[in-house]
């Protein structure tokens, strides 16, 4: 797991964030944040975003609604500190005191086939989210020697993906900026009616 921790440090340094927690996808990174700090108010999301975001909100039984809003590079899940930054690749691009969720899916700038991360400010947030992503355990000793106290979700990044990320991070060439214009209007789909 040292390779995963190394990649997390490299990501945090690149984006200018204090900490980075890797995950197996951006959608799962967002889900972990929503489980970690459940919203007290109705969440708003852009009507043009990736379809897994409203599906995640439905799966978690959260109150939410679409809003018509334009965005570029990233957007907040309204009424939270969570940012969907799946298409955001910018050195020192972390927004302070947020949970900024990244994607490394094969079409993204840092293309790893699959993977994601959560950029965060506080060590405690890192520790809890890391355990949540890793079956509720830490990576410093075998799980059978641990007294698991956190529910985990098996959303961790593999060592192989982290090694690939470390190898590609410094040479990744940013793609043209993306935003809401690159997504369909989800409220028009049958599944949301």
GROMACS .gro file of N, CA, C and O in nm, residues 26-39 43-46 53 56-57 60 62 74-85 94-102 117-119 129:
model
  192
   26UNK      N    1  -1.456   0.825  -0.918
   26UNK     CA    2  -1.503   0.954  -0.868
   26UNK      C    3  -1.642   0.940  -0.806
   26UNK      O    4  -1.671   1.001  -0.703
   27UNK      N    5  -1.728   0.860  -0.868
   27UNK     CA    6  -1.863   0.840  -0.814
   27UNK      C    7  -1.855   0.784  -0.672
   27UNK      O    8  -1.926   0.830  -0.582
   28UNK      N    9  -1.769   0.687  -0.650
   28UNK     CA   10  -1.754   0.631  -0.515
   28UNK      C   11  -1.689   0.730  -0.421
   28UNK      O   12  -1.720   0.731  -0.301
   29UNK      N   13  -1.600   0.815  -0.471
   29UNK     CA   14  -1.542   0.920  -0.387
   29UNK      C   15  -1.653   1.013  -0.338
   29UNK      O   16  -1.659   1.048  -0.219
   30UNK      N   17  -1.742   1.053  -0.428
   30UNK     CA   18  -1.855   1.139  -0.390
   30UNK      C   19  -1.945   1.066  -0.291
   30UNK      O   20  -1.987   1.124  -0.190
   31UNK      N   21  -1.973   0.939  -0.316
   31UNK     CA   22  -2.057   0.862  -0.224
   31UNK      C   23  -1.994   0.856  -0.084
   31UNK      O   24  -2.064   0.874   0.017
   32UNK      N   25  -1.865   0.832  -0.076
   32UNK     CA   26  -1.798   0.828   0.054
   32UNK      C   27  -1.814   0.961   0.128
   32UNK      O   28  -1.842   0.962   0.249
   33UNK      N   29  -1.799   1.072   0.057
   33UNK     CA   30  -1.814   1.203   0.120
   33UNK      C   31  -1.957   1.224   0.170
   33UNK      O   32  -1.978   1.278   0.279
   34UNK      N   33  -2.055   1.182   0.091
   34UNK     CA   34  -2.196   1.195   0.132
   34UNK      C   35  -2.227   1.107   0.252
   34UNK      O   36  -2.306   1.145   0.339
   35UNK      N   37  -2.166   0.991   0.259
   35UNK     CA   38  -2.186   0.903   0.375
   35UNK      C   39  -2.114   0.958   0.499
   35UNK      O   40  -2.164   0.947   0.610
   36UNK      N   41  -1.997   1.017   0.477
   36UNK     CA   42  -1.917   1.071   0.586
   36UNK      C   43  -1.983   1.194   0.648
   36UNK      O   44  -1.987   1.207   0.770
   37UNK      N   45  -2.032   1.284   0.566
   37UNK     CA   46  -2.099   1.404   0.615
   37UNK      C   47  -2.235   1.416   0.546
   37UNK      O   48  -2.250   1.492   0.449
   38UNK      N   49  -2.333   1.339   0.594
   38UNK     CA   50  -2.465   1.341   0.530
   38UNK      C   51  -2.522   1.484   0.529
   38UNK      O   52  -2.516   1.554   0.630
   39UNK      N   53  -2.575   1.527   0.415
   39UNK     CA   54  -2.628   1.663   0.405
   39UNK      C   55  -2.753   1.681   0.491
   39UNK      O   56  -2.833   1.589   0.505
   43UNK      N   57  -2.999   1.853  -0.159
   43UNK     CA   58  -2.884   1.872  -0.246
   43UNK      C   59  -2.934   1.917  -0.383
   43UNK      O   60  -3.036   1.868  -0.432
   44UNK      N   61  -2.860   2.007  -0.445
   44UNK     CA   62  -2.888   2.044  -0.583
   44UNK      C   63  -2.769   2.002  -0.669
   44UNK      O   64  -2.655   2.008  -0.626
   45UNK      N   65  -2.804   1.954  -0.789
   45UNK     CA   66  -2.700   1.918  -0.886
   45UNK      C   67  -2.740   1.973  -1.022
   45UNK      O   68  -2.859   1.989  -1.051
   46UNK      N   69  -2.641   2.002  -1.106
   46UNK     CA   70  -2.674   2.052  -1.239
   46UNK      C   71  -2.754   1.949  -1.320
   46UNK      O   72  -2.732   1.829  -1.306
   53UNK      N   73  -2.422   1.049  -1.076
   53UNK     CA   74  -2.441   1.138  -0.961
   53UNK      C   75  -2.585   1.133  -0.910
   53UNK      O   76  -2.607   1.104  -0.792
   56UNK      N   77  -2.650   0.796  -0.750
   56UNK     CA   78  -2.591   0.783  -0.617
   56UNK      C   79  -2.681   0.849  -0.512
   56UNK      O   80  -2.703   0.794  -0.404
   57UNK      N   81  -2.734   0.965  -0.544
   57UNK     CA   82  -2.823   1.035  -0.450
   57UNK      C   83  -2.949   0.954  -0.425
   57UNK      O   84  -2.997   0.945  -0.311
   60UNK      N   85  -2.864   0.651  -0.201
   60UNK     CA   86  -2.845   0.688  -0.061
   60UNK      C   87  -2.972   0.741   0.005
   60UNK      O   88  -2.972   0.771   0.124
   62UNK      N   89  -3.123   1.029  -0.044
   62UNK     CA   90  -3.109   1.170  -0.010
   62UNK      C   91  -3.212   1.255  -0.083
   62UNK      O   92  -3.259   1.220  -0.192
   74UNK      N   93  -1.563   2.210  -1.276
   74UNK     CA   94  -1.618   2.144  -1.158
   74UNK      C   95  -1.742   2.217  -1.111
   74UNK      O   96  -1.769   2.328  -1.153
   75UNK      N   97  -1.816   2.152  -1.021
   75UNK     CA   98  -1.932   2.215  -0.958
   75UNK      C   99  -1.951   2.158  -0.818
   75UNK      O  100  -1.908   2.046  -0.788
   76UNK      N  101  -2.013   2.237  -0.732
   76UNK     CA  102  -2.050   2.192  -0.598
   76UNK      C  103  -2.179   2.111  -0.604
   76UNK      O  104  -2.269   2.146  -0.681
   77UNK      N  105  -2.188   2.007  -0.525
   77UNK     CA  106  -2.317   1.948  -0.496
   77UNK      C  107  -2.380   2.047  -0.398
   77UNK      O  108  -2.329   2.064  -0.286
   78UNK      N  109  -2.482   2.118  -0.444
   78UNK     CA  110  -2.538   2.230  -0.368
   78UNK      C  111  -2.575   2.194  -0.227
   78UNK      O  112  -2.628   2.086  -0.201
   79UNK      N  113  -2.544   2.282  -0.134
   79UNK     CA  114  -2.568   2.267   0.011
   79UNK      C  115  -2.473   2.167   0.076
   79UNK      O  116  -2.504   2.111   0.180
   80UNK      N  117  -2.357   2.143   0.011
   80UNK     CA  118  -2.252   2.059   0.070
   80UNK      C  119  -2.117   2.124   0.042
   80UNK      O  120  -2.108   2.221  -0.033
   81UNK      N  121  -2.011   2.066   0.099
   81UNK     CA  122  -1.873   2.106   0.069
   81UNK      C  123  -1.810   2.011  -0.032
   81UNK      O  124  -1.690   2.010  -0.050
   82UNK      N  125  -1.894   1.932  -0.100
   82UNK     CA  126  -1.847   1.832  -0.195
   82UNK      C  127  -1.846   1.892  -0.335
   82UNK      O  128  -1.944   1.952  -0.379
   83UNK      N  129  -1.735   1.873  -0.404
   83UNK     CA  130  -1.721   1.921  -0.541
   83UNK      C  131  -1.700   1.802  -0.634
   83UNK      O  132  -1.614   1.717  -0.609
   84UNK      N  133  -1.780   1.798  -0.741
   84UNK     CA  134  -1.759   1.701  -0.847
   84UNK      C  135  -1.658   1.765  -0.942
   84UNK      O  136  -1.690   1.856  -1.017
   85UNK      N  137  -1.534   1.719  -0.934
   85UNK     CA  138  -1.425   1.772  -1.016
   85UNK      C  139  -1.372   1.664  -1.109
   85UNK      O  140  -1.252   1.656  -1.134
   94UNK      N  141  -0.687   2.294  -0.619
   94UNK     CA  142  -0.775   2.256  -0.508
   94UNK      C  143  -0.848   2.378  -0.453
   94UNK      O  144  -0.788   2.485  -0.436
   95UNK      N  145  -0.977   2.363  -0.426
   95UNK     CA  146  -1.057   2.466  -0.362
   95UNK      C  147  -1.053   2.440  -0.212
   95UNK      O  148  -1.095   2.333  -0.166
   96UNK      N  149  -1.000   2.535  -0.136
   96UNK     CA  150  -0.975   2.517   0.007
   96UNK      C  151  -1.098   2.475   0.085
   96UNK      O  152  -1.209   2.523   0.060
   97UNK      N  153  -1.076   2.387   0.180
   97UNK     CA  154  -1.176   2.340   0.275
   97UNK      C  155  -1.298   2.277   0.208
   97UNK      O  156  -1.412   2.301   0.247
   98UNK      N  157  -1.272   2.196   0.105
   98UNK     CA  158  -1.378   2.121   0.038
   98UNK      C  159  -1.337   1.975   0.030
   98UNK      O  160  -1.224   1.939   0.062
   99UNK      N  161  -1.432   1.894  -0.013
   99UNK     CA  162  -1.406   1.757  -0.051
   99UNK      C  163  -1.416   1.756  -0.203
   99UNK      O  164  -1.525   1.751  -0.259
  100UNK      N  165  -1.303   1.767  -0.269
  100UNK     CA  166  -1.297   1.780  -0.414
  100UNK      C  167  -1.270   1.642  -0.474
  100UNK      O  168  -1.163   1.585  -0.452
  101UNK      N  169  -1.367   1.590  -0.548
  101UNK     CA  170  -1.361   1.453  -0.597
  101UNK      C  171  -1.317   1.448  -0.743
  101UNK      O  172  -1.377   1.515  -0.829
  102UNK      N  173  -1.215   1.368  -0.770
  102UNK     CA  174  -1.150   1.359  -0.901
  102UNK      C  175  -1.179   1.225  -0.967
  102UNK      O  176  -1.207   1.127  -0.899
  117UNK      N  177  -1.027   1.014  -0.657
  117UNK     CA  178  -0.965   1.063  -0.533
  117UNK      C  179  -1.052   1.171  -0.472
  117UNK      O  180  -1.134   1.233  -0.539
  118UNK      N  181  -1.028   1.193  -0.343
  118UNK     CA  182  -1.091   1.301  -0.268
  118UNK      C  183  -0.979   1.389  -0.215
  118UNK      O  184  -0.894   1.342  -0.138
  119UNK      N  185  -0.979   1.514  -0.256
  119UNK     CA  186  -0.885   1.611  -0.199
  119UNK      C  187  -0.953   1.673  -0.077
  119UNK      O  188  -1.070   1.709  -0.083
  129UNK      N  189  -1.205   0.897   0.586
  129UNK     CA  190  -1.238   0.862   0.447
  129UNK      C  191  -1.150   0.748   0.394
  129UNK      O  192  -1.197   0.662   0.320
   0.00000   0.00000   0.00000
